[in-house]
Amino acid sequence: MKKKHIVAALLSITSLTATAATDTAKLSLNRNNIKVWTYQTENNPIIQYRAETTFDVPLERAVAVVLDVERTPQWVPYVGKAQVLSRDEKKGEFILYMVLDFPFPLKDRDLVIKGKMSKNADGSISIKNNVIQNNYPEQPDVVRLTKYTGDWTFQRVGNNKVKVTTTGYADPAGSIPLSFVNMFVQQQPYQMLMKMKKEVNNPLYAQPHLPDLLK
């Protein structure tokens, strides 16, 4: 498997979200076949989200986009860098370093993520990510995130159709205006899935290559 093909925690990485019961969720956006739910929990004041859509491509093609770490900054808003630090193809595990490029005057964020990919009994594919403490050097004027989880789920709903769901949680740390956080949580997943809709049709993924454990 090529170096670039390792689970990109990306994507849901930029979600300022938290685990919560979906029955409290509010449908905040429903546009261009993309739905974004936002909600809050008692113990977390940050608005959370879950987003989903469908693409008219095979499941494998959508998964291949998320696994292509080198292209993550091309289609995931605010991701400035994504780098694979290590991987275990047999276990489906990886460690990833990512930088979030926030607009001035906000400081950029970075984090180290441990992720795991798996194929479920129903044929769907899951990617689960969690931040870890790591000795990767901290960068000047970049805030290191220490609280984050995020998931991607890919479910086949036809021969050439896949349902994609992304969720996550991240404490953005530092000082960020609430107005930016709220905008970020509602708009970022929508923009990401809109760009992913174009990316899944990139000729690069015409013959997607997935790790053996996902086949």
PDB file of C-alpha atoms in Angstrom, residues 81-171:
ATOM      1  CA  LYS A  81      -1.127  19.910   6.784  1.00  0.00           C
ATOM      2  CA  ALA A  82      -1.673  16.177   7.249  1.00  0.00           C
ATOM      3  CA  GLN A  83       1.277  13.848   7.803  1.00  0.00           C
ATOM      4  CA  VAL A  84       1.459  10.118   8.531  1.00  0.00           C
ATOM      5  CA  LEU A  85       3.807   9.431  11.442  1.00  0.00           C
ATOM      6  CA  SER A  86       3.353   5.653  11.567  1.00  0.00           C
ATOM      7  CA  ARG A  87       1.007   2.907  10.442  1.00  0.00           C
ATOM      8  CA  ASP A  88       0.253  -0.771  10.939  1.00  0.00           C
ATOM      9  CA  GLU A  89      -1.551  -2.034   7.862  1.00  0.00           C
ATOM     10  CA  LYS A  90      -2.391  -5.445   9.348  1.00  0.00           C
ATOM     11  CA  LYS A  91      -4.085  -3.934  12.393  1.00  0.00           C
ATOM     12  CA  GLY A  92      -5.546  -1.042  10.430  1.00  0.00           C
ATOM     13  CA  GLU A  93      -4.029   1.489  12.822  1.00  0.00           C
ATOM     14  CA  PHE A  94      -2.143   4.718  12.198  1.00  0.00           C
ATOM     15  CA  ILE A  95      -0.764   7.816  13.886  1.00  0.00           C
ATOM     16  CA  LEU A  96      -1.275  11.119  12.117  1.00  0.00           C
ATOM     17  CA  TYR A  97      -0.091  14.684  12.681  1.00  0.00           C
ATOM     18  CA  MET A  98      -2.403  17.438  11.518  1.00  0.00           C
ATOM     19  CA  VAL A  99      -2.325  21.235  11.471  1.00  0.00           C
ATOM     20  CA  LEU A 100      -5.500  23.339  11.378  1.00  0.00           C
ATOM     21  CA  ASP A 101      -4.932  26.654   9.627  1.00  0.00           C
ATOM     22  CA  PHE A 102      -7.243  29.147  11.340  1.00  0.00           C
ATOM     23  CA  PRO A 103      -7.800  32.682  10.021  1.00  0.00           C
ATOM     24  CA  PHE A 104      -5.877  35.591  11.547  1.00  0.00           C
ATOM     25  CA  PRO A 105      -5.846  36.659  14.349  1.00  0.00           C
ATOM     26  CA  LEU A 106      -6.645  33.167  15.672  1.00  0.00           C
ATOM     27  CA  LYS A 107      -3.693  30.896  16.326  1.00  0.00           C
ATOM     28  CA  ASP A 108      -3.373  27.712  14.311  1.00  0.00           C
ATOM     29  CA  ARG A 109      -4.063  24.391  16.034  1.00  0.00           C
ATOM     30  CA  ASP A 110      -2.307  21.060  15.717  1.00  0.00           C
ATOM     31  CA  LEU A 111      -2.779  17.582  17.123  1.00  0.00           C
ATOM     32  CA  VAL A 112      -1.560  14.003  16.994  1.00  0.00           C
ATOM     33  CA  ILE A 113      -4.208  11.395  16.295  1.00  0.00           C
ATOM     34  CA  LYS A 114      -4.361   7.640  16.652  1.00  0.00           C
ATOM     35  CA  GLY A 115      -6.915   6.057  14.370  1.00  0.00           C
ATOM     36  CA  LYS A 116      -8.295   2.673  13.470  1.00  0.00           C
ATOM     37  CA  MET A 117     -10.158   1.524  10.377  1.00  0.00           C
ATOM     38  CA  SER A 118     -12.361  -1.557  10.185  1.00  0.00           C
ATOM     39  CA  LYS A 119     -14.904  -3.349   8.030  1.00  0.00           C
ATOM     40  CA  ASN A 120     -18.113  -4.143   9.868  1.00  0.00           C
ATOM     41  CA  ALA A 121     -20.307  -7.243   9.606  1.00  0.00           C
ATOM     42  CA  ASP A 122     -22.856  -5.369   7.486  1.00  0.00           C
ATOM     43  CA  GLY A 123     -20.162  -4.400   4.957  1.00  0.00           C
ATOM     44  CA  SER A 124     -19.887  -0.792   6.084  1.00  0.00           C
ATOM     45  CA  ILE A 125     -16.466   0.715   6.767  1.00  0.00           C
ATOM     46  CA  SER A 126     -15.615   2.739   9.862  1.00  0.00           C
ATOM     47  CA  ILE A 127     -12.725   5.054  10.691  1.00  0.00           C
ATOM     48  CA  LYS A 128     -12.407   6.049  14.358  1.00  0.00           C
ATOM     49  CA  ASN A 129      -9.919   8.651  15.579  1.00  0.00           C
ATOM     50  CA  ASN A 130      -8.749   9.877  18.965  1.00  0.00           C
ATOM     51  CA  VAL A 131      -6.163  12.438  19.994  1.00  0.00           C
ATOM     52  CA  ILE A 132      -3.156  11.050  21.868  1.00  0.00           C
ATOM     53  CA  GLN A 133      -0.357  12.541  23.913  1.00  0.00           C
ATOM     54  CA  ASN A 134       2.774  12.330  21.811  1.00  0.00           C
ATOM     55  CA  ASN A 135       6.320  13.673  21.879  1.00  0.00           C
ATOM     56  CA  TYR A 136       5.929  15.204  18.423  1.00  0.00           C
ATOM     57  CA  PRO A 137       7.567  18.659  18.757  1.00  0.00           C
ATOM     58  CA  GLU A 138       5.193  21.516  19.525  1.00  0.00           C
ATOM     59  CA  GLN A 139       5.400  24.465  17.154  1.00  0.00           C
ATOM     60  CA  PRO A 140       5.760  28.139  18.173  1.00  0.00           C
ATOM     61  CA  ASP A 141       2.455  30.040  18.161  1.00  0.00           C
ATOM     62  CA  VAL A 142       0.483  26.854  17.452  1.00  0.00           C
ATOM     63  CA  VAL A 143      -1.971  25.566  20.052  1.00  0.00           C
ATOM     64  CA  ARG A 144      -1.752  21.812  20.650  1.00  0.00           C
ATOM     65  CA  LEU A 145      -5.178  20.172  20.980  1.00  0.00           C
ATOM     66  CA  THR A 146      -5.495  17.513  23.688  1.00  0.00           C
ATOM     67  CA  LYS A 147      -9.163  16.536  23.439  1.00  0.00           C
ATOM     68  CA  TYR A 148     -10.582  15.105  20.236  1.00  0.00           C
ATOM     69  CA  THR A 149     -12.474  12.111  18.869  1.00  0.00           C
ATOM     70  CA  GLY A 150     -13.942  11.683  15.405  1.00  0.00           C
ATOM     71  CA  ASP A 151     -15.556   9.053  13.206  1.00  0.00           C
ATOM     72  CA  TRP A 152     -16.292   8.383   9.549  1.00  0.00           C
ATOM     73  CA  THR A 153     -18.778   5.749   8.425  1.00  0.00           C
ATOM     74  CA  PHE A 154     -19.299   4.541   4.844  1.00  0.00           C
ATOM     75  CA  GLN A 155     -22.387   2.450   4.075  1.00  0.00           C
ATOM     76  CA  ARG A 156     -23.217   0.971   0.674  1.00  0.00           C
ATOM     77  CA  VAL A 157     -26.762   1.867  -0.366  1.00  0.00           C
ATOM     78  CA  GLY A 158     -26.530   0.766  -4.008  1.00  0.00           C
ATOM     79  CA  ASN A 159     -24.090  -0.563  -6.606  1.00  0.00           C
ATOM     80  CA  ASN A 160     -22.782   2.943  -7.202  1.00  0.00           C
ATOM     81  CA  LYS A 161     -24.063   4.793  -4.167  1.00  0.00           C
ATOM     82  CA  VAL A 162     -22.610   5.294  -0.690  1.00  0.00           C
ATOM     83  CA  LYS A 163     -23.898   7.015   2.429  1.00  0.00           C
ATOM     84  CA  VAL A 164     -21.188   8.987   4.245  1.00  0.00           C
ATOM     85  CA  THR A 165     -21.526  10.088   7.862  1.00  0.00           C
ATOM     86  CA  THR A 166     -18.989  12.127   9.821  1.00  0.00           C
ATOM     87  CA  THR A 167     -19.036  13.051  13.517  1.00  0.00           C
ATOM     88  CA  GLY A 168     -16.496  14.143  16.084  1.00  0.00           C
ATOM     89  CA  TYR A 169     -15.503  16.080  19.156  1.00  0.00           C
ATOM     90  CA  ALA A 170     -12.715  18.571  19.729  1.00  0.00           C
ATOM     91  CA  ASP A 171     -11.960  21.063  22.443  1.00  0.00           C
TER      92      ASP A 171
END
